mmCIF file of C-alpha atoms and ligand atoms in Angstrom:
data_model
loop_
_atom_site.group_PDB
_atom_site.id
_atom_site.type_symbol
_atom_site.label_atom_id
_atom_site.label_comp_id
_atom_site.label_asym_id
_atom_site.label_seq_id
_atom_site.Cartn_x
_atom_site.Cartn_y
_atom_site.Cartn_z
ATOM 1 C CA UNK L 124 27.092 8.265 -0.445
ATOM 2 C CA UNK L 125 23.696 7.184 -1.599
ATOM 3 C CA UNK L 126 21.615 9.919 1.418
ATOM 4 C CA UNK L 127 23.151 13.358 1.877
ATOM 5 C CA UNK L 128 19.636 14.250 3.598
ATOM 6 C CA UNK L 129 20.517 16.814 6.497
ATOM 7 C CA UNK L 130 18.216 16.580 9.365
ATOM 8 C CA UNK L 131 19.892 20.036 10.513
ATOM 9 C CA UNK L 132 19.623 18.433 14.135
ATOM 10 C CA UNK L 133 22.872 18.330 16.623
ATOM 11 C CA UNK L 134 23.540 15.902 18.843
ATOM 12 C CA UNK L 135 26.048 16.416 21.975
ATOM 13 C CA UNK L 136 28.371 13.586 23.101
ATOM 14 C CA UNK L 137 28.319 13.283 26.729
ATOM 15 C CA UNK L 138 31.293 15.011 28.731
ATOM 16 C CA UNK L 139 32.925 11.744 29.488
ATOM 17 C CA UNK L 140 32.197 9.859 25.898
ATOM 18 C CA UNK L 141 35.036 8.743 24.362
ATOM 19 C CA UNK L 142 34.174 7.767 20.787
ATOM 20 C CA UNK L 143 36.188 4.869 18.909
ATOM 21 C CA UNK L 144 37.229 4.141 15.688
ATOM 22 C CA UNK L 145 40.085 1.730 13.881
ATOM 23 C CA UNK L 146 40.880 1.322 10.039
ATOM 24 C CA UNK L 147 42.700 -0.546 8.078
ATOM 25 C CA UNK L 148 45.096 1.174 5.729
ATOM 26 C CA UNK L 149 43.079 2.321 3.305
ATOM 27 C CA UNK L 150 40.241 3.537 5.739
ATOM 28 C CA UNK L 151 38.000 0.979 5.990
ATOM 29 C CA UNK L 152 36.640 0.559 9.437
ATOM 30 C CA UNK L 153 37.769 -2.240 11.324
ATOM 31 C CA UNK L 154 36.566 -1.519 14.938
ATOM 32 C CA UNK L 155 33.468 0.780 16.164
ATOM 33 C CA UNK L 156 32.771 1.078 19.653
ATOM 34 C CA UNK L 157 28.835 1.257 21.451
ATOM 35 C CA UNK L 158 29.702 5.276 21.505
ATOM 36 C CA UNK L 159 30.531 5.887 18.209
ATOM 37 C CA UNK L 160 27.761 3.402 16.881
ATOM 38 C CA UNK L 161 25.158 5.006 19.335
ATOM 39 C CA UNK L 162 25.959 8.342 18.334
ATOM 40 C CA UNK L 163 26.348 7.577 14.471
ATOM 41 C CA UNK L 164 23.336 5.691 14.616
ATOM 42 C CA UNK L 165 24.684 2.798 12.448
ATOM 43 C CA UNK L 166 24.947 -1.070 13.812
ATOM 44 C CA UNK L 167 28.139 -2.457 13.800
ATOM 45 C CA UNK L 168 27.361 -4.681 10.742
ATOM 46 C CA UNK L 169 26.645 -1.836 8.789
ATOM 47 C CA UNK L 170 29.758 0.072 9.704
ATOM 48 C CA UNK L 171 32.455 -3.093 9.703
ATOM 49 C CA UNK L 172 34.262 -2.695 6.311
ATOM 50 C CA UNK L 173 32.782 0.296 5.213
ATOM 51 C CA UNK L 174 35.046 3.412 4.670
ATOM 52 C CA UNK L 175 35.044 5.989 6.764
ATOM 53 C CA UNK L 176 33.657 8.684 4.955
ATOM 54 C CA UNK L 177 30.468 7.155 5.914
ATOM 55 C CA UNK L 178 30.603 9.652 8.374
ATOM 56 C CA UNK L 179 31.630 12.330 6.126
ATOM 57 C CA UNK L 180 29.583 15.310 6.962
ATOM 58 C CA UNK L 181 29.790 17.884 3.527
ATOM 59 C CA UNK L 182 30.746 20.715 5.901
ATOM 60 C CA UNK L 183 33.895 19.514 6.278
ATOM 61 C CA UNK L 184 36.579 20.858 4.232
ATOM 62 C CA UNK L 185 38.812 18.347 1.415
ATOM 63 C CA UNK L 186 41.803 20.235 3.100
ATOM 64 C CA UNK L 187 41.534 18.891 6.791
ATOM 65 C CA UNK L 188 40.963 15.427 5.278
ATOM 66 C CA UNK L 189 44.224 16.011 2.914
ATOM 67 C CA UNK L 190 46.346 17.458 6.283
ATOM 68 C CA UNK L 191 45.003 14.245 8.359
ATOM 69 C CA UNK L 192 45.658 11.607 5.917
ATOM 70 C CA UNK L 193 49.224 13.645 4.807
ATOM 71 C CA UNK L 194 49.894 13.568 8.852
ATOM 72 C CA UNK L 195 48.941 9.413 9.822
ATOM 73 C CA UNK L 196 50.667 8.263 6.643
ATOM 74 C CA UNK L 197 53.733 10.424 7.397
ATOM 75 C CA UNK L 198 53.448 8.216 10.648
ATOM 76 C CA UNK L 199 52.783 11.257 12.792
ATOM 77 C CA UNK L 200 49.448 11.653 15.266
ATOM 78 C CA UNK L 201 46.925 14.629 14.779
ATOM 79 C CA UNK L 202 44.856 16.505 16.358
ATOM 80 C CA UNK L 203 41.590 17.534 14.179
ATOM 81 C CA UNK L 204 37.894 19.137 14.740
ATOM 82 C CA UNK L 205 35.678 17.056 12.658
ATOM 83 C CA UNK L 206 31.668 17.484 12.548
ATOM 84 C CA UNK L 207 30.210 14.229 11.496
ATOM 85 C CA UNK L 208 27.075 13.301 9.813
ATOM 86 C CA UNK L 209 24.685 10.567 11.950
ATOM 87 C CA UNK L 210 22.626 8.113 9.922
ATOM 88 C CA UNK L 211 19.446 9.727 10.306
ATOM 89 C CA UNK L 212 21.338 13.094 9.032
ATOM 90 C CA UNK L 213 21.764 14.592 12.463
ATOM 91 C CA UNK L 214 25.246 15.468 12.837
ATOM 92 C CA UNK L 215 28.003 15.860 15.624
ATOM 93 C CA UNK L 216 31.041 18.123 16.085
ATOM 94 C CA UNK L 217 34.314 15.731 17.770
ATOM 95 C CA UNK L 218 37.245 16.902 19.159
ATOM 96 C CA UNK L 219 39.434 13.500 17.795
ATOM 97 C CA UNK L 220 43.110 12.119 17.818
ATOM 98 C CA UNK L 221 44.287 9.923 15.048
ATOM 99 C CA UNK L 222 47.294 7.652 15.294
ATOM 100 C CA UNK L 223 48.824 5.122 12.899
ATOM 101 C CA UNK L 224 49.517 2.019 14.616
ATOM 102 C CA UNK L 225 53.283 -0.199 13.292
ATOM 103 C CA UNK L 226 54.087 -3.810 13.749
ATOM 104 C CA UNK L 227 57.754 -4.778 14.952
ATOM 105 C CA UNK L 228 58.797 -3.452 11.326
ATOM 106 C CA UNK L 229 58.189 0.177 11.588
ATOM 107 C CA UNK L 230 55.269 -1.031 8.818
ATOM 108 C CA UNK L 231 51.915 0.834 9.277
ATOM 109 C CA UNK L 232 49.196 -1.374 9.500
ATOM 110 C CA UNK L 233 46.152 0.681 10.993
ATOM 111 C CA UNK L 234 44.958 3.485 11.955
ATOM 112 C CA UNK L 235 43.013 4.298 14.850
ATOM 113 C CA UNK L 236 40.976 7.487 16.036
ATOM 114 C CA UNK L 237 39.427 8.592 19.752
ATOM 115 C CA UNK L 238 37.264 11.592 19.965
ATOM 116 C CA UNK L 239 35.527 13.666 22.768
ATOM 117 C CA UNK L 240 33.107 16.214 23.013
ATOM 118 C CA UNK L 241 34.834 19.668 21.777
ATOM 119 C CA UNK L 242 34.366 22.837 23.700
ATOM 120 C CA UNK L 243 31.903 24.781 22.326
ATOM 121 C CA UNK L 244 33.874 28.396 21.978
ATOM 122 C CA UNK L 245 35.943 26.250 19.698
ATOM 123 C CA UNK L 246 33.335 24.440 17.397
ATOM 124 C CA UNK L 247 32.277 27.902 17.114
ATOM 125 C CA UNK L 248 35.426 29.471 15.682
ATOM 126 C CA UNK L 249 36.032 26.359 13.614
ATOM 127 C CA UNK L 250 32.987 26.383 12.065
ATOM 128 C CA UNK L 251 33.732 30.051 10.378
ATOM 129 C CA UNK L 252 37.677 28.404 9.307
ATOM 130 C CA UNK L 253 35.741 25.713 7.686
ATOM 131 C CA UNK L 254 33.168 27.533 6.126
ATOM 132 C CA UNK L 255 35.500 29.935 4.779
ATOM 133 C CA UNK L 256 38.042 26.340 3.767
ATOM 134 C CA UNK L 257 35.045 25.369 2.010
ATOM 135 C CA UNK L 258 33.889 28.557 0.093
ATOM 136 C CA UNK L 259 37.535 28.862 -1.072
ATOM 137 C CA UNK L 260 37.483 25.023 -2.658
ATOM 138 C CA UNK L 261 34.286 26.013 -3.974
ATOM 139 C CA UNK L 262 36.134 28.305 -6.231
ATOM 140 C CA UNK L 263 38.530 25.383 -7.721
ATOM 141 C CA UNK L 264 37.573 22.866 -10.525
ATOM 142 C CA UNK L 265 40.021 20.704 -9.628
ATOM 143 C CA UNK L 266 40.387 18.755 -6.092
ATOM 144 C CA UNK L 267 43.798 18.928 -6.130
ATOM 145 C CA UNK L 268 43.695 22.683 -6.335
ATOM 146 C CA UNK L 269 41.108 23.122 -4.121
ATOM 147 C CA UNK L 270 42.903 21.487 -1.597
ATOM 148 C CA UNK L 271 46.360 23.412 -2.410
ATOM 149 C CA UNK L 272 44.305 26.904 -2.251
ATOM 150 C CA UNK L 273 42.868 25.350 0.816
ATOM 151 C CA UNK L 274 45.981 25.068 2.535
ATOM 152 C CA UNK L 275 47.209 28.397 1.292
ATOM 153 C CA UNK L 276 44.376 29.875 2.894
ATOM 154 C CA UNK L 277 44.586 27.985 6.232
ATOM 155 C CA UNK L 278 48.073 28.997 6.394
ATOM 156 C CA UNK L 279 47.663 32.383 5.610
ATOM 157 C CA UNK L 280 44.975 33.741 7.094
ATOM 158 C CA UNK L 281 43.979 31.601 10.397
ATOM 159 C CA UNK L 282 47.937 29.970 10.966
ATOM 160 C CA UNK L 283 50.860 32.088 9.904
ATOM 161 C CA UNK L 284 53.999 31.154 8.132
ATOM 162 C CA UNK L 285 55.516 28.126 9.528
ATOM 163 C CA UNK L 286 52.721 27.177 11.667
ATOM 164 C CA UNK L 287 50.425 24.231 11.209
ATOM 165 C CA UNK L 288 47.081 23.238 11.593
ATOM 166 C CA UNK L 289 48.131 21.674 15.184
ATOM 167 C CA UNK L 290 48.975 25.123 16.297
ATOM 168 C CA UNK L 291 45.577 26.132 15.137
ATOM 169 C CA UNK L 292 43.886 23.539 17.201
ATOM 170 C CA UNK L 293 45.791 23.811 20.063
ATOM 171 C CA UNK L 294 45.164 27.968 20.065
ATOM 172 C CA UNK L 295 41.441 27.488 20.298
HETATM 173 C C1 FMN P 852 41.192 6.280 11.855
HETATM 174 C C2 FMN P 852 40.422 7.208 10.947
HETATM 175 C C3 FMN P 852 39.280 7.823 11.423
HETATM 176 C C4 FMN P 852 38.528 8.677 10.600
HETATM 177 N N1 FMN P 852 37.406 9.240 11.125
HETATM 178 C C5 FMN P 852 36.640 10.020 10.317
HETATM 179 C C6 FMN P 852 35.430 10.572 10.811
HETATM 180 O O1 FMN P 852 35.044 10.397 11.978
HETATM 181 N N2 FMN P 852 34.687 11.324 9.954
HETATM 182 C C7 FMN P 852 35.068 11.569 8.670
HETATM 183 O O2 FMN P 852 34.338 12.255 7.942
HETATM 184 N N3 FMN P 852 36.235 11.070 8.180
HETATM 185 C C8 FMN P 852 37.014 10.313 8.977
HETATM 186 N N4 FMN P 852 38.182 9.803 8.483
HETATM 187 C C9 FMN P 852 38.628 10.226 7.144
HETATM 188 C C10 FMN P 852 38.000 9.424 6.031
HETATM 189 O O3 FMN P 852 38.813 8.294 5.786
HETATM 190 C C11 FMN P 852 37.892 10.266 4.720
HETATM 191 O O4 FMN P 852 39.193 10.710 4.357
HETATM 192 C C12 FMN P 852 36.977 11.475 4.850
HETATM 193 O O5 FMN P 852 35.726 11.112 5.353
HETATM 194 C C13 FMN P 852 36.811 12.204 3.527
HETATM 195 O O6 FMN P 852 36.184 11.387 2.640
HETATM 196 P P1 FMN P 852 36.100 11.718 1.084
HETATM 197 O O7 FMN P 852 37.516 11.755 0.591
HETATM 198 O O8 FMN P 852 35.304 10.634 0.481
HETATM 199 O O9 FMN P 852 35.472 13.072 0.964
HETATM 200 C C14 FMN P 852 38.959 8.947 9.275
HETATM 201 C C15 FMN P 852 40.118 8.319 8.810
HETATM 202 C C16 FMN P 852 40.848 7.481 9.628
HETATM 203 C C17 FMN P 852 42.109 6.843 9.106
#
């Protein structure tokens, strides 16, 4: 991403906002509603085709992305907490569901996400998970390990064995 710049400046979705995204396969966005382009601050032009990750806020952890991606491709729905980086560098915490959608095959051919404003006991206990998700990858060279340390550590510590990051969400 060419600006990182951090204005350090939330913005709140509205109560009733419901903010929209679809992708193709590999991510690409294929559909942005007024919401999510309002509160992104991006036109639709400059969104349309572009991956997702032009969102991508840095505090997010590689792990969450990993369990997400891991989740839709396995054809299941999830649950997340994402914070999201606007245009300007303001940025926005979601509450969002992501879905694959199948033709008459079975065959994935999108995905698709909804998101509404989180409650704000929970942002504030996920924002400690992810900080400590993101010190932990910190300590990795490797993505791949990062990731796997990240999940040990999610599992560990905030889930317990045989648990999943669904159970987390759905605790807070
Ligand atoms: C339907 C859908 C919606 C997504 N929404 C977001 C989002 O709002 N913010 C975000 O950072 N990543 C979102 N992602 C994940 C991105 O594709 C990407 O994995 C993530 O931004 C991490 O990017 P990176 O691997 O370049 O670090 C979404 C993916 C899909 C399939």
């Amino acid at each position: 991403m060419a600006d990182q710049h951090l204005s350090g400046v939330e913005r709140i979705l509205a109560p009733d906002a419901i903010v929209v995204s679809k992708t193709d396969t590999k991510g690409r966005i294929t559909y942005a509603n007024l919401t999510f382009l309002e509160i992104a601050g991006y036109t639709e032009k400059e969104v349309l085709g572009r991956p997702h990750n032009i969102v991508r806020h840095p505090d997010m952890p590689r792990t969450v992305f990993k369990l997400l991606w891991d989740t839709i491709e396995q054809r299941q729905e999830i649950f997340a907490y994402v914070i999201n980086r606007a245009k300007n560098g303001d940025h926005y915490w979601v509450f969002a569901h992501v879905t694959p959608t199948f033709d008459a095959a079975g065959t994935i051919t999108s995905f698709h996400s909804s998101r509404r404003c989180p409650q704000r006991k929970a942002v504030e206990t996920v924002k400690s998970v992810y900080r400590e998700l993101r010190d932990e990858e910190a300590r990795h060279a490797s993505p791949k390990d990062a990731v796997a340390a990240g999940i040990a550590l999610l599992t560990n510590k905030f889930i317990g064995a045989g648990g999943s990051y669904e159970d987390l969400v759905f605790s807070l």
